[in-house]
Amino acid sequence: MTNQIRIRSALISVYHKEGLDDIILTLKALGATIYSTGGTANYISQLGAQVHEVADLTGYPSILGGRVKTLHPMVHGGILARREVVSDQEELAQYKIPEIDLVIVDLYPFEETVASGADEAAIIEKIDIGGIALIRAAAKNFGDVAVVPSQAYYGQVAAWLKAQDGALSLDQRKALAGAAFGVSSHYDTHIHQYLAPASDSLKVSYDSPTVLRYGENPHQEAFYYGDLSTQFDQLNGKPLSYNNLVDIEGALQLVDEFEEPFFAVIKHTNPCGCAIGTDLLDAWKKALAGDPVSAFGGILACNGTVDEALAKEMHSLFFEVLVANDFTPEALAILTKKKKRILLKRISKDSHTQVVKSLLNGYLVQDKDTKALQADELVHKTSRTATQAELADIYFGEKVTKHLKSNAIGIVKNNQLIGSGVGQTSRIDALRQAIEKAKDKGFDLQGSTLISDAFFPFSDSVEMAHAAGIEVVVEPGGSVRDDETINFCENHGMCLIFTGTRHFKH
């Protein structure tokens, strides 16, 4: 492999022409022979550079509506021929195939066409065949050929050519080849995902990661792969951190459970306060009352518009992030007084239906827990039945508790989370924590409802709940000792309901 190659010829076939001028004019100044097709050839001519049509090289016009232009030995032979292999050079001479030193391609915008909502016929036409073949051929032969695989590399290659008198080094060509296969892989991944959405293979591809300040801790490097701008407009504040993003995800999963005015306060992905209100201001006051201490420095999210009255109520609290459907100008004038406070206007909802986690040199994939409790799933196990008000709390509490880390207990009253036990190694400890938190905040547990994310292995939990004044208990059921729990609740006038659904969250 030759370290330096001077570019004497180039094949150019691109979709996006913005930014191409510099590299074209550089090639013109070098006296390089330029081959091209269609619209790209016209563009090059308009810049005053001489261009040779690929159709003249191959002896065939562009056919099938442009589907076949560069797929020909006269093109690929000049790209794939090895300069130091005698037999390759003899064949080039025999068939009068010119060597091509540089290939510049920018593929049809398949991903963008899918995102635009175009019909299938239009999407299929944006599957690039000739371009991807040119990219792969040039990248394979990086020992002798350089490839520019997308618009993102126009400027860099032009700068190298200018600085190096029209030459590119082996290291540069190899780096471009690696980038080319990255472009090819990304492109094919999105085609695969479109054509085979139910495939049992795991393929994920995102370009241009956002570099985060750090990971969960300052000594951990972190990146975000994706496009947050499709979900949020950031109206104020510092860049989002790794922990911010994790908490925002948890907050919005909870918010999306509700259609009524709802506010959530999140700390380390756990809801520490949340409530339905008559309006967002009422919901905010109730959510904050659930745990005003933990709300300090938390992530806040709601499902409506933040107005001036709500902003005034919230402004004095230190919080990291507030996510809302919108903000009135008056609210923004108040909330943006704190320059580091992150305000996110929500544009769209997360469309992912699965959760992916890396571990043990592999990946776990599972469906998101989107199951909602249905009326016909409520099985009363005692003669004491739930009132209408208690049923409302049951539905509310079930939605909230499934977003608490296991072992988890939620205590709710009047559509407000008043106590929670999260991440405990035993269910009784989770219940003890939830009761203590509720009492510490001054809530009366009489008339409250207890929700457990999994079954009670023993009757000790309902005994503790009864002693605290809780009369309604909701759990999946399924313990070998369920009868002990049922008997205690029946004998003490408690309402016990089994749902048949566990909601572990780790």
Short mmCIF file of C-alpha atoms in Angstrom, two decimals, residues 74-268:
data_model
loop_
_atom_site.label_atom_id
_atom_site.label_comp_id
_atom_site.label_asym_id
_atom_site.label_seq_id
_atom_site.Cartn_x
_atom_site.Cartn_y
_atom_site.Cartn_z
CA MET A 74 -15.95 0.38 -16.23
CA VAL A 75 -16.70 2.16 -12.96
CA HIS A 76 -16.07 -0.45 -10.30
CA GLY A 77 -13.04 -1.87 -12.07
CA GLY A 78 -11.32 1.50 -11.80
CA ILE A 79 -12.16 1.71 -8.10
CA LEU A 80 -11.34 -1.85 -7.04
CA ALA A 81 -8.20 -2.41 -9.10
CA ARG A 82 -5.08 -2.81 -6.95
CA ARG A 83 -2.33 -0.56 -8.20
CA GLU A 84 0.50 -2.95 -7.27
CA VAL A 85 -1.13 -6.14 -8.60
CA VAL A 86 0.15 -6.72 -12.14
CA SER A 87 -2.83 -8.77 -13.30
CA ASP A 88 -5.24 -6.05 -12.13
CA GLN A 89 -3.32 -3.44 -14.11
CA GLU A 90 -3.21 -5.65 -17.19
CA GLU A 91 -6.98 -6.07 -17.11
CA LEU A 92 -7.51 -2.33 -16.74
CA ALA A 93 -5.35 -1.81 -19.82
CA GLN A 94 -7.07 -4.62 -21.75
CA TYR A 95 -10.56 -3.18 -21.19
CA LYS A 96 -9.46 0.48 -21.24
CA ILE A 97 -10.77 1.08 -17.71
CA PRO A 98 -9.47 4.31 -16.12
CA GLU A 99 -8.26 4.28 -12.52
CA ILE A 100 -10.38 6.24 -10.07
CA ASP A 101 -8.48 7.62 -7.07
CA LEU A 102 -11.27 9.38 -5.17
CA VAL A 103 -14.95 8.50 -4.77
CA ILE A 104 -17.33 11.09 -3.31
CA VAL A 105 -20.83 9.90 -2.46
CA ASP A 106 -23.74 11.22 -0.42
CA LEU A 107 -26.57 8.69 -0.21
CA TYR A 108 -30.28 9.18 -0.84
CA PRO A 109 -31.92 10.37 2.42
CA PHE A 110 -33.71 7.16 3.37
CA GLU A 111 -33.94 7.87 7.11
CA GLU A 112 -35.30 11.38 6.54
CA THR A 113 -37.85 10.11 4.00
CA VAL A 114 -39.20 7.59 6.50
CA ALA A 115 -39.40 10.28 9.19
CA SER A 116 -41.31 12.58 6.81
CA GLY A 117 -44.24 10.16 6.68
CA ALA A 118 -43.84 9.52 2.95
CA ASP A 119 -45.66 6.57 1.40
CA GLU A 120 -43.91 3.26 0.91
CA ALA A 121 -43.24 3.75 -2.79
CA ALA A 122 -41.36 6.98 -2.10
CA ILE A 123 -39.45 5.37 0.75
CA ILE A 124 -38.35 2.40 -1.35
CA GLU A 125 -37.06 4.72 -4.07
CA LYS A 126 -34.78 6.31 -1.48
CA ILE A 127 -32.93 3.02 -0.89
CA ASP A 128 -29.59 3.85 -2.52
CA ILE A 129 -28.03 0.98 -4.48
CA GLY A 130 -25.34 2.48 -6.69
CA GLY A 131 -24.12 4.89 -4.03
CA ILE A 132 -23.73 2.24 -1.35
CA ALA A 133 -21.85 0.02 -3.82
CA LEU A 134 -19.45 2.85 -4.66
CA ILE A 135 -18.83 3.58 -0.98
CA ARG A 136 -18.09 -0.05 -0.14
CA ALA A 137 -15.86 -0.57 -3.18
CA ALA A 138 -13.74 2.51 -2.49
CA ALA A 139 -13.54 1.75 1.23
CA LYS A 140 -12.44 -1.84 0.57
CA ASN A 141 -9.62 -0.58 -1.66
CA PHE A 142 -8.46 2.17 0.72
CA GLY A 143 -4.88 1.11 0.05
CA ASP A 144 -5.14 2.81 -3.33
CA VAL A 145 -8.41 4.80 -3.28
CA ALA A 146 -9.94 7.44 -1.00
CA VAL A 147 -13.65 7.64 -0.23
CA VAL A 148 -15.78 10.56 0.94
CA PRO A 149 -18.87 8.71 2.25
CA SER A 150 -21.18 11.60 3.10
CA GLN A 151 -21.67 15.34 3.12
CA ALA A 152 -20.17 15.46 6.61
CA TYR A 153 -16.69 14.78 5.17
CA TYR A 154 -16.63 17.25 2.23
CA GLY A 155 -14.85 19.98 4.16
CA GLN A 156 -12.29 17.77 5.85
CA VAL A 157 -11.14 16.10 2.63
CA ALA A 158 -10.98 19.44 0.79
CA ALA A 159 -8.77 20.80 3.57
CA TRP A 160 -6.46 17.77 3.40
CA LEU A 161 -6.14 18.03 -0.37
CA LYS A 162 -5.25 21.72 -0.17
CA ALA A 163 -2.73 21.24 2.62
CA GLN A 164 -1.06 18.20 1.02
CA ASP A 165 -0.81 19.33 -2.62
CA GLY A 166 -3.63 17.05 -3.76
CA ALA A 167 -2.48 13.95 -1.84
CA LEU A 168 -4.07 11.83 0.85
CA SER A 169 -2.11 9.65 3.27
CA LEU A 170 -2.74 5.98 4.02
CA ASP A 171 -3.88 6.84 7.56
CA GLN A 172 -6.35 9.37 6.18
CA ARG A 173 -7.68 6.91 3.59
CA LYS A 174 -8.05 4.19 6.20
CA ALA A 175 -9.90 6.57 8.52
CA LEU A 176 -12.25 7.50 5.68
CA ALA A 177 -12.77 3.81 4.88
CA GLY A 178 -13.78 3.16 8.48
CA ALA A 179 -16.17 6.10 8.32
CA ALA A 180 -17.56 4.76 5.05
CA PHE A 181 -18.47 1.39 6.50
CA GLY A 182 -20.01 3.24 9.45
CA VAL A 183 -22.20 5.17 6.99
CA SER A 184 -23.05 1.95 5.14
CA SER A 185 -23.89 0.08 8.34
CA HIS A 186 -26.06 2.91 9.67
CA TYR A 187 -27.90 3.20 6.37
CA ASP A 188 -28.58 -0.52 6.12
CA THR A 189 -29.68 -0.69 9.75
CA HIS A 190 -32.45 1.84 9.15
CA ILE A 191 -33.58 0.04 6.00
CA HIS A 192 -33.69 -3.21 7.97
CA GLN A 193 -35.69 -1.59 10.76
CA TYR A 194 -38.20 -0.22 8.26
CA LEU A 195 -38.67 -3.44 6.30
CA ALA A 196 -38.46 -5.85 9.26
CA PRO A 197 -39.73 -4.03 12.37
CA ALA A 198 -40.52 -7.33 14.10
CA SER A 199 -37.14 -8.91 13.42
CA ASP A 200 -35.61 -10.93 16.25
CA SER A 201 -32.21 -9.34 15.64
CA LEU A 202 -31.04 -6.35 17.70
CA LYS A 203 -29.75 -3.54 15.50
CA VAL A 204 -29.28 -0.03 16.84
CA SER A 205 -27.45 2.74 15.00
CA TYR A 206 -27.15 6.44 15.84
CA ASP A 207 -24.67 8.95 14.50
CA SER A 208 -23.11 11.99 16.16
CA PRO A 209 -23.48 11.34 19.89
CA THR A 210 -23.94 14.22 22.28
CA VAL A 211 -21.03 14.35 24.71
CA LEU A 212 -22.40 14.74 28.24
CA ARG A 213 -20.56 16.47 31.07
CA TYR A 214 -20.07 13.08 32.71
CA GLY A 215 -21.97 9.93 33.58
CA GLU A 216 -23.68 9.06 36.85
CA ASN A 217 -20.49 10.28 38.56
CA PRO A 218 -17.77 12.74 37.51
CA HIS A 219 -15.20 10.00 36.84
CA GLN A 220 -17.48 8.29 34.26
CA GLU A 221 -17.50 9.34 30.60
CA ALA A 222 -20.96 9.49 29.01
CA PHE A 223 -22.72 10.11 25.69
CA TYR A 224 -26.28 10.37 24.45
CA TYR A 225 -27.10 8.77 21.10
CA GLY A 226 -30.27 10.15 19.57
CA ASP A 227 -31.93 13.44 18.70
CA LEU A 228 -33.45 15.17 21.71
CA SER A 229 -34.62 18.04 19.51
CA THR A 230 -37.41 15.80 18.18
CA GLN A 231 -38.81 15.51 21.72
CA PHE A 232 -38.03 18.83 23.40
CA ASP A 233 -37.37 22.49 22.85
CA GLN A 234 -34.94 23.55 25.57
CA LEU A 235 -36.04 27.04 26.53
CA ASN A 236 -33.57 27.72 29.33
CA GLY A 237 -30.75 26.29 31.36
CA LYS A 238 -27.49 24.39 31.18
CA PRO A 239 -26.91 21.31 29.00
CA LEU A 240 -28.70 18.16 30.13
CA SER A 241 -26.62 15.68 32.12
CA TYR A 242 -26.68 11.88 32.16
CA ASN A 243 -28.63 11.85 35.43
CA ASN A 244 -31.02 14.51 34.14
CA LEU A 245 -31.86 12.36 31.12
CA VAL A 246 -32.42 9.22 33.20
CA ASP A 247 -34.73 11.10 35.57
CA ILE A 248 -36.59 12.84 32.75
CA GLU A 249 -37.27 9.46 31.17
CA GLY A 250 -38.69 8.20 34.47
CA ALA A 251 -40.77 11.34 34.96
CA LEU A 252 -42.34 11.24 31.50
CA GLN A 253 -43.16 7.54 31.69
CA LEU A 254 -45.21 8.39 34.79
CA VAL A 255 -46.77 11.57 33.37
CA ASP A 256 -47.92 9.70 30.29
CA GLU A 257 -50.08 7.46 32.47
CA PHE A 258 -52.49 10.33 33.11
CA GLU A 259 -54.90 12.49 31.12
CA GLU A 260 -56.11 14.56 34.08
CA PRO A 261 -54.04 17.56 35.30
CA PHE A 262 -51.03 15.79 36.81
CA PHE A 263 -47.71 16.77 38.33
CA ALA A 264 -44.76 14.55 39.29
CA VAL A 265 -41.64 15.21 41.32
CA ILE A 266 -38.85 12.73 40.57
CA LYS A 267 -35.65 11.97 42.46
CA HIS A 268 -33.26 9.26 41.25
#
